[in-house]
Amino acid sequence: MLWHMKRRYTLLLLLPVTLVFLSLLSLQTGIHSKVINGLKNQRLEKSKEPLPLPRHPIYKPAPTQRAIPIVDNFPRAAMAVSPSDLPPVPSWNRPPTPHVTEKTPLFISFTRNWLLLQQVVVSYIAAGWPPEDIYVVENTGTFNANKEKKLTLQNPSYIDYHRLTTIFGINVLTPPTLLSFAQLQNYYLSTSVEKGWDYFFWGHMDVVALATEDISPPYRSLYIRAVEHLRENLAPGYARDDQGREGRWAIRFFAYDWLALVNVHTFLEVGGWDTMIPYYGTDCDMHERLGMAKLKSENGNVGLIYDTGASLPDLEILYRRKPRVHQAELLVGSDMMHEKRKLPDLIDLNDTVEDEFNSPAWEELHQAMEELQYAKQHTETGFGRNDWQLRQAGGEGEPFYRHPEGFNIAIEMIIETGRRIFDEKWGHRGCDLRGVGLSAGDAWRVEHDWDRPEGKQ
């Protein structure tokens, strides 16, 4: 009995001691956790603090290949003091005097690669387009730097403003900032509205325009054939709709939109270009909306329009002067290609004698352009389709300089975003919007057709 009482008494004494011990243990654990957490937070705070000076960025590897400096592709124009120092336009292509009654403005936009811009301008002039009707849109975002001669030949944004306006006699328009493709198209429309033009032509800068000399008579220059298509579009009764309204046409393509004739009023009627889709895909969006509005679009032929990513070594050949030496091995598109081709001698062209119409020299020029186009469009040649956009890589330290490769990367990122916007706008991937049953009122209202369960239409 006494033993049990002692045991009970001992347990009663141990109970409060145990409770006190457990309380102290819990307190210690809490303090320990707070200390540990405090240390961790202190480390995090320290990690947010700037690293000690000096600090240096980690640079990407430098390019292994540098762009080869370009050489101007029209030496005679570079030395010219006045338009009379240039070769004359071939007699069979000279624009009519006086000017045709229709206005024939031609927009060509430029962002980079002077060689290709100069080439396309000279090709249209030599094909008979009146220089005063050609409008180069200097879409470089460099403000007046080119006009004030602050950029040099190796700069991707370089143009020879004096040569374009004074020697070639064309017009240069400079938007207030760098524009995307869709914004450029709206710029063409707004400029036309401002100048009172009901229509205009526009073309890509990476093309060459040649008149077709080997066709059955009567011969008409590329320019005159373009005017004939324009007159057809403006003729009474053309593109009459079900309500009897005339002139319900939107666009006429010549080699798709490498050259195109645009109706200002119908483009504005459907809302102009969607600038939220800045590059690829915006043409699908625009042309499909024109079709949804039942506006007429068709194709035409004015001559040869070549898609090129390289330049002829000397643009004088486009003026069709008679060569003293019939054949000579020269580099064609020497700024990109490294294969020798036979062409009329570009160095010993006779200054005064015009070549014969549809001569072997024209056929050789035609074949050379076919090869340049093939090289651009087929990757097995070793050249990418848009490599010409990175041909110039100089200009560092000049006003408004952009890193050429960085600029290209940024454009590609914007292009990809624009594609996703197009897909989201129409709920469809691809240009066949009308083909899958979409209409103008469906924009931004349609679920993704690529996400639909199988069998759901």
Tab-separated table of C-alpha atoms in Angstrom:
chain	number	residue	atom	x	y	z
A	1	MET	CA	0.000	0.000	0.000
A	2	LEU	CA	2.786	2.379	0.901
A	3	TRP	CA	4.601	1.520	-2.344
A	4	HIS	CA	1.573	2.414	-4.452
A	5	MET	CA	1.208	5.708	-2.686
A	6	LYS	CA	4.870	6.567	-3.332
A	7	ARG	CA	4.494	5.649	-7.019
A	8	ARG	CA	1.382	7.834	-7.383
A	9	TYR	CA	3.148	10.685	-5.615
A	10	THR	CA	6.179	10.331	-7.925
A	11	LEU	CA	3.969	10.420	-11.041
A	12	LEU	CA	2.211	13.527	-9.796
A	13	LEU	CA	5.592	15.197	-9.366
A	14	LEU	CA	6.826	14.098	-12.813
A	15	LEU	CA	3.747	15.316	-14.685
A	16	PRO	CA	4.320	19.056	-14.239
A	17	VAL	CA	8.026	18.602	-14.839
A	18	THR	CA	7.234	16.808	-18.113
A	19	LEU	CA	4.810	19.534	-19.168
A	20	VAL	CA	7.384	22.197	-18.444
A	21	PHE	CA	10.003	20.234	-20.409
A	22	LEU	CA	7.707	19.827	-23.411
A	23	SER	CA	6.826	23.512	-23.360
A	24	LEU	CA	10.490	24.455	-23.280
A	25	LEU	CA	11.198	22.012	-26.124
A	26	SER	CA	8.398	23.493	-28.270
A	27	LEU	CA	9.639	26.988	-27.534
A	28	GLN	CA	13.176	26.020	-28.477
A	29	THR	CA	11.974	24.454	-31.728
A	30	GLY	CA	10.045	27.607	-32.614
A	31	ILE	CA	13.006	29.797	-31.849
A	32	HIS	CA	15.200	27.524	-33.937
A	33	SER	CA	12.795	27.692	-36.877
A	34	LYS	CA	12.643	31.466	-36.638
A	35	VAL	CA	16.409	31.661	-36.550
A	36	ILE	CA	16.743	29.363	-39.571
A	37	ASN	CA	14.057	31.240	-41.504
A	38	GLY	CA	15.670	34.504	-40.560
A	39	LEU	CA	18.996	33.313	-41.912
A	40	LYS	CA	17.333	32.160	-45.115
A	41	ASN	CA	15.584	35.489	-45.562
A	42	GLN	CA	18.839	37.253	-44.885
A	43	ARG	CA	20.514	35.214	-47.622
A	44	LEU	CA	17.666	36.012	-50.040
A	45	GLU	CA	17.936	39.691	-49.227
A	46	LYS	CA	21.657	39.537	-49.838
A	47	SER	CA	21.099	37.712	-53.149
A	48	LYS	CA	18.926	40.617	-54.294
A	49	GLU	CA	21.652	43.091	-53.595
A	50	PRO	CA	23.778	44.117	-56.597
A	51	LEU	CA	26.929	42.126	-57.103
A	52	PRO	CA	30.083	43.954	-56.161
A	53	LEU	CA	31.606	46.168	-58.815
A	54	PRO	CA	32.928	45.871	-61.453
A	55	ARG	CA	30.176	43.890	-63.231
A	56	HIS	CA	30.346	42.748	-66.877
A	57	PRO	CA	27.643	41.334	-69.203
A	58	ILE	CA	28.229	37.905	-70.689
A	59	TYR	CA	28.277	38.447	-74.445
A	60	LYS	CA	27.027	36.106	-77.130
A	61	PRO	CA	29.678	34.587	-79.390
A	62	ALA	CA	30.802	36.998	-82.084
A	63	PRO	CA	29.717	36.137	-85.656
A	64	THR	CA	32.177	33.827	-87.369
A	65	GLN	CA	31.542	35.431	-90.767
A	66	ARG	CA	31.420	39.098	-91.595
A	67	ALA	CA	29.467	40.565	-94.482
A	68	ILE	CA	31.647	41.398	-97.463
A	69	PRO	CA	31.585	45.158	-98.096
A	70	ILE	CA	29.308	46.005	-101.003
A	71	VAL	CA	30.305	47.953	-104.102
A	72	ASP	CA	27.877	50.293	-105.840
A	73	ASN	CA	26.160	48.527	-108.729
A	74	PHE	CA	25.810	51.539	-111.040
A	75	PRO	CA	29.206	53.277	-111.380
A	76	ARG	CA	28.040	55.633	-114.121
A	77	ALA	CA	25.180	56.919	-111.986
A	78	ALA	CA	27.589	57.364	-109.082
A	79	MET	CA	29.674	59.716	-111.249
A	80	ALA	CA	26.704	61.471	-112.899
A	81	VAL	CA	26.190	65.183	-112.392
A	82	SER	CA	22.826	65.372	-114.172
A	83	PRO	CA	20.267	62.960	-115.695
A	84	SER	CA	21.881	63.493	-119.111
A	85	ASP	CA	24.941	61.603	-117.870
A	86	LEU	CA	22.881	58.400	-117.744
A	87	PRO	CA	22.286	56.163	-120.763
A	88	PRO	CA	18.967	56.891	-122.518
A	89	VAL	CA	15.977	54.629	-122.016
A	90	PRO	CA	15.696	52.161	-124.929
A	91	SER	CA	13.789	53.836	-127.772
A	92	TRP	CA	11.119	51.123	-127.781
A	93	ASN	CA	10.448	51.693	-124.055
A	94	ARG	CA	10.493	55.487	-123.803
A	95	PRO	CA	7.433	56.809	-121.942
A	96	PRO	CA	4.964	58.701	-124.125
A	97	THR	CA	5.231	62.469	-124.451
A	98	PRO	CA	3.009	64.041	-123.353
A	99	HIS	CA	2.197	61.861	-120.372
A	100	VAL	CA	-0.809	59.559	-120.672
A	101	THR	CA	-4.014	61.127	-119.366
A	102	GLU	CA	-4.141	58.684	-116.433
A	103	LYS	CA	-2.071	59.145	-113.312
A	104	THR	CA	0.286	56.210	-112.803
A	105	PRO	CA	1.969	56.509	-109.378
A	106	LEU	CA	4.164	53.543	-108.437
A	107	PHE	CA	5.144	53.014	-104.782
A	108	ILE	CA	8.274	51.048	-103.891
A	109	SER	CA	9.190	50.835	-100.214
A	110	PHE	CA	12.730	50.508	-98.888
A	111	THR	CA	14.067	49.427	-95.506
A	112	ARG	CA	17.470	47.888	-96.266
A	113	ASN	CA	19.790	46.900	-99.167
A	114	TRP	CA	20.623	49.835	-101.429
A	115	LEU	CA	21.813	47.603	-104.292
A	116	LEU	CA	18.399	46.001	-104.719
A	117	LEU	CA	16.552	49.305	-104.402
A	118	GLN	CA	18.690	50.942	-107.070
A	119	GLN	CA	18.270	47.872	-109.280
A	120	VAL	CA	14.459	47.859	-109.146
A	121	VAL	CA	14.246	51.625	-109.724
A	122	VAL	CA	16.544	51.481	-112.764
A	123	SER	CA	14.685	48.446	-114.128
A	124	TYR	CA	11.331	50.278	-114.065
A	125	ILE	CA	12.840	53.406	-115.625
A	126	ALA	CA	14.466	51.334	-118.383
A	127	ALA	CA	11.147	49.495	-118.890
A	128	GLY	CA	9.454	52.816	-119.627
A	129	TRP	CA	7.902	53.928	-116.330
A	130	PRO	CA	8.085	57.735	-116.112
A	131	PRO	CA	10.587	58.580	-113.330
A	132	GLU	CA	8.365	61.362	-111.995
A	133	ASP	CA	5.669	58.738	-111.283
A	134	ILE	CA	7.916	56.544	-109.123
A	135	TYR	CA	7.722	57.066	-105.345
A	136	VAL	CA	10.322	55.377	-103.147
A	137	VAL	CA	9.099	55.230	-99.555
A	138	GLU	CA	12.229	55.439	-97.423
A	139	ASN	CA	11.010	53.240	-94.588
A	140	THR	CA	14.227	53.237	-92.563
A	141	GLY	CA	13.259	55.121	-89.417
A	142	THR	CA	16.388	57.277	-89.798
A	143	PHE	CA	14.516	60.571	-90.228
A	144	ASN	CA	16.557	62.939	-92.470
A	145	ALA	CA	19.871	61.121	-92.082
A	146	ASN	CA	19.966	59.961	-95.730
A	147	LYS	CA	18.837	63.302	-97.088
A	148	GLU	CA	21.601	64.962	-95.076
A	149	LYS	CA	24.173	62.360	-96.249
A	150	LYS	CA	24.909	61.100	-92.725
A	151	LEU	CA	24.794	57.382	-93.601
A	152	THR	CA	27.395	55.442	-95.570
A	153	LEU	CA	27.159	52.708	-98.202
A	154	GLN	CA	27.707	49.783	-95.818
A	155	ASN	CA	24.845	50.893	-93.559
A	156	PRO	CA	21.724	48.744	-94.254
A	157	SER	CA	19.557	51.887	-94.103
A	158	TYR	CA	21.649	53.809	-96.651
A	159	ILE	CA	20.174	55.303	-99.803
A	160	ASP	CA	21.689	57.865	-102.151
A	161	TYR	CA	18.953	60.472	-101.807
A	162	HIS	CA	20.583	62.851	-104.273
A	163	ARG	CA	20.934	60.175	-106.944
A	164	LEU	CA	17.345	59.019	-106.622
A	165	THR	CA	15.802	62.478	-106.747
A	166	THR	CA	18.198	64.498	-108.913
A	167	ILE	CA	19.895	61.969	-111.219
A	168	PHE	CA	17.064	59.448	-111.671
A	169	GLY	CA	14.358	62.085	-111.203
A	170	ILE	CA	12.084	60.018	-108.948
A	171	ASN	CA	10.361	60.974	-105.685
A	172	VAL	CA	11.365	59.958	-102.138
A	173	LEU	CA	8.832	59.970	-99.312
A	174	THR	CA	9.994	59.585	-95.704
A	175	PRO	CA	7.431	58.409	-93.119
A	176	PRO	CA	7.861	59.785	-89.585
A	177	THR	CA	8.938	56.397	-88.211
A	178	LEU	CA	9.732	52.824	-89.194
A	179	LEU	CA	6.549	51.134	-90.444
A	180	SER	CA	5.559	47.478	-90.669
A	181	PHE	CA	4.369	46.022	-93.980
A	182	ALA	CA	0.696	46.530	-93.075
A	183	GLN	CA	1.380	50.083	-91.935
A	184	LEU	CA	3.211	50.781	-95.200
A	185	GLN	CA	0.180	49.645	-97.172
A	186	ASN	CA	-2.024	52.011	-95.186
A	187	TYR	CA	0.587	54.719	-95.786
A	188	TYR	CA	0.163	54.170	-99.540
A	189	LEU	CA	-3.597	54.536	-99.089
A	190	SER	CA	-3.356	57.671	-96.939
A	191	THR	CA	-0.844	59.273	-99.328
A	192	SER	CA	-3.184	58.542	-102.223
A	193	VAL	CA	-6.113	60.108	-100.372
A	194	GLU	CA	-3.979	63.169	-99.624
A	195	LYS	CA	-2.926	63.522	-103.269
A	196	GLY	CA	-6.378	62.775	-104.680
A	197	TRP	CA	-5.417	59.506	-106.384
A	198	ASP	CA	-8.200	56.968	-106.916
A	199	TYR	CA	-5.727	54.144	-107.529
A	200	PHE	CA	-2.001	53.414	-107.493
A	201	PHE	CA	0.542	50.770	-108.421
A	202	TRP	CA	2.918	49.325	-105.853
A	203	GLY	CA	5.773	46.869	-106.142
A	204	HIS	CA	8.351	44.996	-104.111
A	205	MET	CA	11.894	46.357	-103.951
A	206	ASP	CA	13.531	42.924	-104.344
A	207	VAL	CA	12.402	42.449	-107.957
A	208	VAL	CA	13.563	43.380	-111.453
A	209	ALA	CA	11.062	44.499	-114.107
A	210	LEU	CA	11.850	43.741	-117.755
A	211	ALA	CA	9.772	44.324	-120.846
A	212	THR	CA	9.103	41.172	-122.878
A	213	GLU	CA	10.907	41.722	-126.177
A	214	ASP	CA	10.349	38.248	-127.634
A	215	ILE	CA	6.551	38.492	-127.993
A	216	SER	CA	4.433	38.785	-131.110
A	217	PRO	CA	3.888	42.324	-132.425
A	218	PRO	CA	2.645	44.887	-131.845
A	219	TYR	CA	5.185	45.530	-129.103
A	220	ARG	CA	4.201	47.572	-126.023
A	221	SER	CA	6.526	48.472	-123.213
A	222	LEU	CA	5.945	47.210	-119.688
A	223	TYR	CA	4.646	50.637	-118.744
A	224	ILE	CA	2.198	50.892	-121.650
A	225	ARG	CA	0.867	47.420	-120.874
A	226	ALA	CA	0.313	48.505	-117.266
A	227	VAL	CA	-1.601	51.549	-118.532
A	228	GLU	CA	-3.751	49.300	-120.735
A	229	HIS	CA	-4.709	47.187	-117.712
A	230	LEU	CA	-5.511	50.357	-115.784
A	231	ARG	CA	-7.771	51.575	-118.580
A	232	GLU	CA	-9.573	48.240	-118.602
A	233	ASN	CA	-10.225	48.572	-114.853
A	234	LEU	CA	-11.507	52.127	-115.295
A	235	ALA	CA	-13.696	51.400	-118.311
A	236	PRO	CA	-17.493	51.827	-117.984
A	237	GLY	CA	-19.209	48.603	-117.026
A	238	TYR	CA	-16.093	46.987	-115.535
A	239	ALA	CA	-16.660	45.062	-112.293
A	240	ARG	CA	-20.394	45.797	-112.098
A	241	ASP	CA	-22.010	44.094	-109.093
A	242	ASP	CA	-25.509	42.649	-108.603
A	243	GLN	CA	-26.823	46.069	-107.582
A	244	GLY	CA	-25.595	47.657	-110.797
A	245	ARG	CA	-22.702	49.513	-109.200
A	246	GLU	CA	-19.612	49.852	-111.422
A	247	GLY	CA	-15.973	49.881	-110.443
A	248	ARG	CA	-16.371	47.188	-107.786
A	249	TRP	CA	-12.789	46.013	-108.179
A	250	ALA	CA	-10.075	45.884	-105.549
A	251	ILE	CA	-6.749	44.841	-107.026
A	252	ARG	CA	-5.066	43.532	-110.146
A	253	PHE	CA	-1.998	41.359	-109.593
A	254	PHE	CA	0.988	41.181	-111.937
A	255	ALA	CA	3.082	38.194	-110.767
A	256	TYR	CA	1.043	38.136	-107.552
A	257	ASP	CA	1.879	41.378	-105.699
A	258	TRP	CA	5.422	41.800	-106.950
A	259	LEU	CA	3.590	44.495	-108.914
A	260	ALA	CA	-0.054	45.327	-108.242
A	261	LEU	CA	-2.720	47.897	-109.121
A	262	VAL	CA	-4.865	48.973	-106.135
A	263	ASN	CA	-8.287	50.658	-105.948
A	264	VAL	CA	-8.016	53.127	-103.067
A	265	HIS	CA	-11.750	53.433	-102.439
A	266	THR	CA	-12.549	49.736	-102.126
A	267	PHE	CA	-9.562	49.089	-99.869
A	268	LEU	CA	-10.752	51.842	-97.560
A	269	GLU	CA	-14.317	50.526	-97.778
A	270	VAL	CA	-13.333	47.277	-96.060
A	271	GLY	CA	-11.256	49.056	-93.416
A	272	GLY	CA	-7.767	49.098	-94.905
A	273	TRP	CA	-4.981	46.828	-93.739
A	274	ASP	CA	-5.094	45.292	-90.253
A	275	THR	CA	-1.944	46.660	-88.613
A	276	MET	CA	-2.294	44.163	-85.746
A	277	ILE	CA	-1.055	41.598	-88.284
A	278	PRO	CA	2.109	43.470	-89.265
A	279	TYR	CA	3.868	41.168	-91.755
A	280	TYR	CA	3.186	37.661	-93.058
A	281	GLY	CA	-0.506	36.812	-92.989
A	282	THR	CA	-1.666	40.408	-93.340
A	283	ASP	CA	-1.970	40.003	-97.131
A	284	CYS	CA	-4.159	36.926	-96.601
A	285	ASP	CA	-6.319	38.884	-94.187
A	286	MET	CA	-6.649	41.855	-96.553
A	287	HIS	CA	-7.297	39.941	-99.749
A	288	GLU	CA	-9.764	37.566	-98.107
A	289	ARG	CA	-11.740	40.494	-96.663
A	290	LEU	CA	-11.862	42.032	-100.143
A	291	GLY	CA	-13.237	38.742	-101.448
A	292	MET	CA	-15.786	38.564	-98.621
A	293	ALA	CA	-17.008	41.990	-99.778
A	294	LYS	CA	-17.431	40.502	-103.283
A	295	LEU	CA	-14.901	42.917	-104.781
A	296	LYS	CA	-13.202	41.813	-107.970
A	297	SER	CA	-9.536	40.788	-107.963
A	298	GLU	CA	-7.786	39.363	-111.008
A	299	ASN	CA	-4.416	38.775	-112.594
A	300	GLY	CA	-2.717	40.590	-115.442
A	301	ASN	CA	0.536	40.429	-117.400
A	302	VAL	CA	2.724	43.431	-118.159
A	303	GLY	CA	6.032	41.706	-118.775
A	304	LEU	CA	8.681	39.917	-116.746
A	305	ILE	CA	8.862	40.551	-113.003
A	306	TYR	CA	11.751	38.642	-111.417
A	307	ASP	CA	12.020	37.915	-107.698
A	308	THR	CA	15.703	38.516	-106.945
A	309	GLY	CA	17.920	38.521	-103.878
A	310	ALA	CA	21.072	39.741	-105.623
A	311	SER	CA	22.080	42.496	-107.972
A	312	LEU	CA	23.617	42.610	-111.401
A	313	PRO	CA	27.180	43.937	-111.122
A	314	ASP	CA	26.452	46.953	-113.328
A	315	LEU	CA	22.908	48.198	-113.930
A	316	GLU	CA	23.902	49.876	-117.174
A	317	ILE	CA	23.047	46.615	-118.907
A	318	LEU	CA	19.349	47.338	-118.293
A	319	TYR	CA	19.509	50.301	-120.701
A	320	ARG	CA	20.177	47.905	-123.598
A	321	ARG	CA	23.212	49.566	-125.150
A	322	LYS	CA	25.055	47.601	-127.820
A	323	PRO	CA	28.048	45.668	-126.451
A	324	ARG	CA	31.368	45.923	-128.301
A	325	VAL	CA	32.210	42.360	-127.256
A	326	HIS	CA	29.253	40.011	-127.688
A	327	GLN	CA	30.145	37.579	-124.912
A	328	ALA	CA	32.176	38.021	-121.769
A	329	GLU	CA	32.482	35.975	-118.623
A	330	LEU	CA	31.291	38.092	-115.761
A	331	LEU	CA	29.959	37.622	-112.283
A	332	VAL	CA	26.195	37.802	-112.226
A	333	GLY	CA	24.812	39.073	-108.945
A	334	SER	CA	28.355	39.378	-107.680
A	335	ASP	CA	27.191	40.568	-104.278
A	336	MET	CA	25.821	37.080	-103.528
A	337	MET	CA	26.621	34.542	-106.227
A	338	HIS	CA	30.075	33.307	-107.106
A	339	GLU	CA	29.454	31.452	-110.359
A	340	LYS	CA	30.567	32.827	-113.695
A	341	ARG	CA	27.895	33.437	-116.313
A	342	LYS	CA	27.977	34.692	-119.878
A	343	LEU	CA	26.522	38.145	-120.362
A	344	PRO	CA	27.064	41.080	-122.682
A	345	ASP	CA	30.192	42.910	-121.614
A	346	LEU	CA	29.083	45.417	-118.985
A	347	ILE	CA	32.337	47.351	-119.045
A	348	ASP	CA	32.663	47.934	-122.775
A	349	LEU	CA	29.064	48.886	-123.508
A	350	ASN	CA	28.977	51.377	-126.346
A	351	ASP	CA	27.928	54.779	-125.027
A	352	THR	CA	26.108	55.900	-128.145
A	353	VAL	CA	24.776	52.889	-130.041
A	354	GLU	CA	21.528	51.273	-128.998
A	355	ASP	CA	21.310	47.505	-129.170
A	356	GLU	CA	18.871	45.840	-131.549
A	357	PHE	CA	15.408	45.065	-130.277
A	358	ASN	CA	15.073	41.439	-129.097
A	359	SER	CA	18.781	40.809	-129.655
A	360	PRO	CA	20.788	37.868	-128.272
A	361	ALA	CA	21.977	40.248	-125.550
A	362	TRP	CA	18.373	40.621	-124.316
A	363	GLU	CA	17.961	36.845	-124.210
A	364	GLU	CA	21.177	36.526	-122.192
A	365	LEU	CA	19.954	39.193	-119.766
A	366	HIS	CA	16.641	37.349	-119.460
A	367	GLN	CA	18.470	34.077	-118.688
A	368	ALA	CA	20.688	35.790	-116.131
A	369	MET	CA	17.624	37.096	-114.303
A	370	GLU	CA	16.073	33.622	-114.351
A	371	GLU	CA	19.197	32.318	-112.615
A	372	LEU	CA	19.129	35.052	-109.986
A	373	GLN	CA	15.491	34.264	-109.284
A	374	TYR	CA	16.223	30.533	-109.051
A	375	ALA	CA	19.069	31.184	-106.606
A	376	LYS	CA	16.752	33.135	-104.321
A	377	GLN	CA	13.882	30.669	-104.382
A	378	HIS	CA	15.808	27.399	-103.987
A	379	THR	CA	17.719	26.736	-100.777
A	380	GLU	CA	20.050	24.205	-102.391
A	381	THR	CA	21.863	27.133	-104.002
A	382	GLY	CA	23.194	28.026	-100.560
A	383	PHE	CA	21.278	31.286	-100.241
A	384	GLY	CA	18.205	31.833	-98.108
A	385	ARG	CA	15.180	33.598	-99.563
A	386	ASN	CA	15.678	36.676	-97.377
A	387	ASP	CA	19.471	36.667	-97.048
A	388	TRP	CA	19.533	39.916	-99.025
A	389	GLN	CA	18.107	41.681	-95.975
A	390	LEU	CA	21.370	41.055	-94.094
A	391	ARG	CA	23.714	41.834	-96.990
A	392	GLN	CA	24.924	45.109	-95.439
A	393	ALA	CA	26.222	45.054	-91.859
A	394	GLY	CA	28.031	48.363	-91.401
A	395	GLY	CA	27.128	51.785	-90.129
A	396	GLU	CA	28.002	51.369	-86.465
A	397	GLY	CA	28.335	54.795	-84.865
A	398	GLU	CA	26.157	56.494	-87.487
A	399	PRO	CA	22.805	58.108	-86.600
A	400	PHE	CA	19.983	55.697	-85.712
A	401	TYR	CA	22.254	52.678	-86.042
A	402	ARG	CA	20.628	49.287	-85.453
A	403	HIS	CA	22.416	46.015	-84.908
A	404	PRO	CA	21.611	44.233	-88.228
A	405	GLU	CA	21.190	40.741	-86.800
A	406	GLY	CA	19.311	42.007	-83.756
A	407	PHE	CA	16.970	43.996	-85.994
A	408	ASN	CA	16.328	40.873	-88.048
A	409	ILE	CA	15.621	38.784	-84.939
A	410	ALA	CA	13.153	41.396	-83.701
A	411	ILE	CA	11.342	41.415	-87.067
A	412	GLU	CA	11.079	37.616	-87.021
A	413	MET	CA	9.595	37.716	-83.519
A	414	ILE	CA	7.027	40.302	-84.633
A	415	ILE	CA	6.225	38.164	-87.691
A	416	GLU	CA	5.523	35.140	-85.500
A	417	THR	CA	3.300	37.181	-83.187
A	418	GLY	CA	1.389	38.478	-86.213
A	419	ARG	CA	0.772	34.934	-87.415
A	420	ARG	CA	-0.710	34.011	-84.046
A	421	ILE	CA	-2.921	37.113	-84.136
A	422	PHE	CA	-4.197	36.120	-87.584
A	423	ASP	CA	-5.022	32.613	-86.317
A	424	GLU	CA	-6.828	34.036	-83.285
A	425	LYS	CA	-8.708	36.629	-85.323
A	426	TRP	CA	-10.230	34.054	-87.646
A	427	GLY	CA	-10.077	30.874	-85.559
A	428	HIS	CA	-8.314	29.284	-88.521
A	429	ARG	CA	-4.766	28.697	-89.672
A	430	GLY	CA	-4.298	29.379	-93.354
A	431	CYS	CA	-5.326	31.799	-96.102
A	432	ASP	CA	-8.426	29.884	-97.189
A	433	LEU	CA	-10.819	31.830	-94.947
A	434	ARG	CA	-13.726	31.856	-97.387
A	435	GLY	CA	-13.013	28.261	-98.284
A	436	VAL	CA	-13.783	27.158	-94.727
A	437	GLY	CA	-16.986	29.172	-94.583
A	438	LEU	CA	-15.803	32.350	-92.866
A	439	SER	CA	-17.267	35.767	-93.637
A	440	ALA	CA	-16.493	39.373	-92.691
A	441	GLY	CA	-18.561	39.337	-89.502
A	442	ASP	CA	-16.754	36.286	-88.143
A	443	ALA	CA	-13.533	38.085	-87.151
A	444	TRP	CA	-12.660	37.487	-83.474
A	445	ARG	CA	-15.855	35.446	-82.916
A	446	VAL	CA	-14.888	31.943	-84.048
A	447	GLU	CA	-13.460	29.155	-81.916
A	448	HIS	CA	-10.220	27.563	-83.077
A	449	ASP	CA	-11.038	25.003	-85.724
A	450	TRP	CA	-7.813	23.144	-84.892
A	451	ASP	CA	-9.033	22.619	-81.307
A	452	ARG	CA	-12.450	21.215	-82.129
A	453	PRO	CA	-13.263	17.636	-81.086
A	454	GLU	CA	-13.211	15.165	-83.958
A	455	GLY	CA	-16.514	15.178	-85.796
A	456	LYS	CA	-17.618	18.599	-84.522
A	457	GLN	CA	-18.190	21.076	-87.348
